[in-house]
GROMACS .gro file of C-alpha atoms in nm:
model
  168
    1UNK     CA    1   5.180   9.746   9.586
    2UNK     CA    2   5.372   9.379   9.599
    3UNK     CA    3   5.709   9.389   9.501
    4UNK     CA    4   5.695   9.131   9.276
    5UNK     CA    5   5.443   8.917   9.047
    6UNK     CA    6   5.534   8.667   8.884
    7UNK     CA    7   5.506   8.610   8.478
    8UNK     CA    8   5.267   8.336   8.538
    9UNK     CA    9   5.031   8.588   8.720
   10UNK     CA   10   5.071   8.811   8.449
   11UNK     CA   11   4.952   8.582   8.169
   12UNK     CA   12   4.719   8.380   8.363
   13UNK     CA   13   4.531   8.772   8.413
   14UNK     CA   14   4.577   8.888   8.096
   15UNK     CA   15   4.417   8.591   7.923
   16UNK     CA   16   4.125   8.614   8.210
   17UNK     CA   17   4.063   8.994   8.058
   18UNK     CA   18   4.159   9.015   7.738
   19UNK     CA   19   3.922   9.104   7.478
   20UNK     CA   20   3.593   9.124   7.716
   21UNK     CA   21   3.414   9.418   7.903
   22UNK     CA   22   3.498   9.326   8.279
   23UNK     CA   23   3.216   9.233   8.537
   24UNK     CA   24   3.141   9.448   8.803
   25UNK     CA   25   3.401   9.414   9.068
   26UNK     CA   26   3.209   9.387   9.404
   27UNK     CA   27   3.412   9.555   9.683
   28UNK     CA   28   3.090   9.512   9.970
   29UNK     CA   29   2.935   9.257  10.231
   30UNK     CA   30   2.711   8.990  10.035
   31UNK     CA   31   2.342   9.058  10.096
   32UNK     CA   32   2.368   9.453  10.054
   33UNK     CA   33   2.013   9.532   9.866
   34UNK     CA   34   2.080   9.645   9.539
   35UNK     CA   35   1.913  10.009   9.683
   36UNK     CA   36   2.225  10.080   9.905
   37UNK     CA   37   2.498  10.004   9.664
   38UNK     CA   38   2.737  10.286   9.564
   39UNK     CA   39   2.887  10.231   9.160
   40UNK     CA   40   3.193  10.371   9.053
   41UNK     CA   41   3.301  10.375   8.676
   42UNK     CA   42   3.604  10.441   8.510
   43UNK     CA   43   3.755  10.391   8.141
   44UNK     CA   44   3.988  10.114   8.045
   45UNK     CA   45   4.264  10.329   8.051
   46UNK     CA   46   4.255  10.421   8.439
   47UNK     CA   47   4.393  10.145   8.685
   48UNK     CA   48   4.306  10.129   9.061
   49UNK     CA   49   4.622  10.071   9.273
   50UNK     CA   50   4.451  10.091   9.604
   51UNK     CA   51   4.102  10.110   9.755
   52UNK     CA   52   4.147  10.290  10.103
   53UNK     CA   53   4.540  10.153  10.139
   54UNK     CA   54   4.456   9.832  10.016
   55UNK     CA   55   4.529   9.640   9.734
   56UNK     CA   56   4.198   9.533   9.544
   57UNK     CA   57   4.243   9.226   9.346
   58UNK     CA   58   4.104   9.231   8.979
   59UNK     CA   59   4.044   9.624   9.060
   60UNK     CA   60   4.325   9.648   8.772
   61UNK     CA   61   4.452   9.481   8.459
   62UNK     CA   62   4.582   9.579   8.186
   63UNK     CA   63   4.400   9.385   7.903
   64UNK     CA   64   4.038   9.518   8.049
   65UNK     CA   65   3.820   9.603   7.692
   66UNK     CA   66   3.561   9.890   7.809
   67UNK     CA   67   3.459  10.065   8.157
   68UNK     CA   68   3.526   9.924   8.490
   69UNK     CA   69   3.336   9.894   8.750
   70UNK     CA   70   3.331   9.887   9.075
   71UNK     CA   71   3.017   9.791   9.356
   72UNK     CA   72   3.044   9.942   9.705
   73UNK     CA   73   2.877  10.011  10.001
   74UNK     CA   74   2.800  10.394  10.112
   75UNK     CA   75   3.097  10.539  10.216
   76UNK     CA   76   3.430  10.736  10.214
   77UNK     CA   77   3.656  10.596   9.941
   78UNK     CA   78   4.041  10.687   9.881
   79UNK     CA   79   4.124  10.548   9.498
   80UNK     CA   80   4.494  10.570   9.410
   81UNK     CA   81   4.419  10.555   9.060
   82UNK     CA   82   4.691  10.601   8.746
   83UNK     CA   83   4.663  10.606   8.353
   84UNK     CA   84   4.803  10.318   8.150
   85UNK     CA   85   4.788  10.253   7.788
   86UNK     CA   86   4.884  10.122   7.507
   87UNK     CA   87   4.994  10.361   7.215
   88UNK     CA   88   4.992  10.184   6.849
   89UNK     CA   89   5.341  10.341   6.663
   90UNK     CA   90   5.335  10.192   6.307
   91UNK     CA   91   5.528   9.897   6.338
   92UNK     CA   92   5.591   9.930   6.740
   93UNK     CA   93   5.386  10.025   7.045
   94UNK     CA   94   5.483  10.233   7.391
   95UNK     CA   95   5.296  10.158   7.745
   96UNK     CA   96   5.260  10.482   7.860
   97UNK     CA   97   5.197  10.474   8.233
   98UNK     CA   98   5.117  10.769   8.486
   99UNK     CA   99   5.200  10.792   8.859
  100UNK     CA  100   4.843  10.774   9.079
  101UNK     CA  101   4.622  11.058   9.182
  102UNK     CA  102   4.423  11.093   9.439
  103UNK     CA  103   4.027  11.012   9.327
  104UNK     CA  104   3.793  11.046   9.671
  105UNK     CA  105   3.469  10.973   9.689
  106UNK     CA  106   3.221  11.001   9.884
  107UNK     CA  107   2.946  10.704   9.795
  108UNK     CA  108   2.607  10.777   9.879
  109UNK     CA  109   2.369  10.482   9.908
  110UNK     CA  110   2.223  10.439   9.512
  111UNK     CA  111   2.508  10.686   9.370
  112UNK     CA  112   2.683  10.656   9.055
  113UNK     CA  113   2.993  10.773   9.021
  114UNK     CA  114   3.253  10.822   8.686
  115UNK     CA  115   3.645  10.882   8.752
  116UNK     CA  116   3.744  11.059   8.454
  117UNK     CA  117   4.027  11.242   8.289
  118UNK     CA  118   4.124  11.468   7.984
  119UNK     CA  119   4.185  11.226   7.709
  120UNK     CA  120   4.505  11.309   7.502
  121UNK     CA  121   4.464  11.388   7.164
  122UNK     CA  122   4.796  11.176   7.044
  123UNK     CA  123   5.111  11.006   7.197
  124UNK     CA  124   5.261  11.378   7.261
  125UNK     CA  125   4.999  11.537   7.464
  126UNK     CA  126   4.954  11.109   7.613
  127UNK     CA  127   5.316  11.152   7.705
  128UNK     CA  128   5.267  11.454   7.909
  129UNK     CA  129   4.950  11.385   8.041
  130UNK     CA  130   5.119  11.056   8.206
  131UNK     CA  131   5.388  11.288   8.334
  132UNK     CA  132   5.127  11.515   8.510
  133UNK     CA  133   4.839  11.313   8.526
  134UNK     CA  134   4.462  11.456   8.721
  135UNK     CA  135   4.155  11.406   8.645
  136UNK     CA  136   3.783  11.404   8.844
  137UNK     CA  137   3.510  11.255   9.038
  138UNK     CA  138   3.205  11.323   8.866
  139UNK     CA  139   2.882  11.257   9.016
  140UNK     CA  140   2.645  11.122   8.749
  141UNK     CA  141   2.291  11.217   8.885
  142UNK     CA  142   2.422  11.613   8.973
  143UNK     CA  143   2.702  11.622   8.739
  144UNK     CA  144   2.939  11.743   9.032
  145UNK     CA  145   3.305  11.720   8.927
  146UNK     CA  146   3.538  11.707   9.222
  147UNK     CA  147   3.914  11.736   9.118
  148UNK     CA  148   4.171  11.443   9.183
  149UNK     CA  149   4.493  11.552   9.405
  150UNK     CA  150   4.843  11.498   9.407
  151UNK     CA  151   4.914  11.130   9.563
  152UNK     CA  152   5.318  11.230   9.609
  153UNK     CA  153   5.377  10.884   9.508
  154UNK     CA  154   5.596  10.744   9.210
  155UNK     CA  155   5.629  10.406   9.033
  156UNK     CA  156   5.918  10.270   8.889
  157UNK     CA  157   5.997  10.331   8.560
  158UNK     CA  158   6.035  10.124   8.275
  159UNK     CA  159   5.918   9.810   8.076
  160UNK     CA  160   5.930   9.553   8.335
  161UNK     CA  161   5.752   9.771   8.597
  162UNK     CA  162   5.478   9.887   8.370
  163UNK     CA  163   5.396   9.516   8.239
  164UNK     CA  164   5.445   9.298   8.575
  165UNK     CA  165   5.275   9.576   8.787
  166UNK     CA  166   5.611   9.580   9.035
  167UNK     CA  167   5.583   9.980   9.074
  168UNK     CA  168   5.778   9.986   9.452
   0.00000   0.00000   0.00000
């Protein structure tokens, strides 16, 4: 990940997102018939930090309202993928933010694809689920659930990280 954005970036994206389901993000060569592209689908609350080692801009973002998805072509795809939300506290609020797992996939031409997770129930079990944080692959037209692994890597803690994305 960058070591630094800057507070401009931040707003500028957040405003872009906020409030509005997010357009499928297309990660493939233009002119791929519809027939041959590969969809992957994930809640709000699960952020792409890499796409194969690479960085995949508007793959994340914090103010994102509903799924995201993203378009690909067939193929092997390593998803470093972490939880992030927002917890309402009465008068305050916590960012809760996970370090990434491991999502594979392995995109057939056509397939449709969900990375999911156990939601929490409340900010106790969210707290420890963003400790130890898994979750799946499922595919949609089998229902095949492959399990997310262990990335070994770690963000940075703490406010600043968590809201300008500067996890090294």
């Amino acid at each position: 990940m960058p070591k630094r954005f800057s507070l401009y970036f931040l707003v500028s994206a957040a405003g872009a997102l906020a409030g509005c389901a997010a357009t499928p993000l297309t990660l493939h060569e233009p002119g791929l018939p519809a027939a041959a592209v590969a969809t992957i689908v994930l809640p709000e609350q699960l952020e792409v930090a890499t796409v194969n080692g690479r960085e995949i801009e508007g793959a994340s973002g914090m103010m994102t309202r509903g799924d995201k998805t993203l378009e690909l072509a067939p193929g092997r795809y390593e998803l470093l993928v972490f939880y992030r939300e927002l917890w309402e506290l009465g008068d305050g609020h916590e960012i809760l933010r996970s370090d990434p797992a491991l999502f594979v996939v392995d995109a057939a031409a056509g397939g449709r694809y969900r990375l999911d997770y156990d939601r929490p129930a409340g900010i106790g079990s969210a707290r420890k689920m963003a400790q130890e944080f898994t979750g799946w692959v499922e595919n949609l037209a089998t229902g095949e659930r492959i399990a997310a692994a262990e990335s070994g890597l770690q963000f940075r803690r703490g406010l600043v990280p968590a809201l300008t994305f500067d996890d090294t």
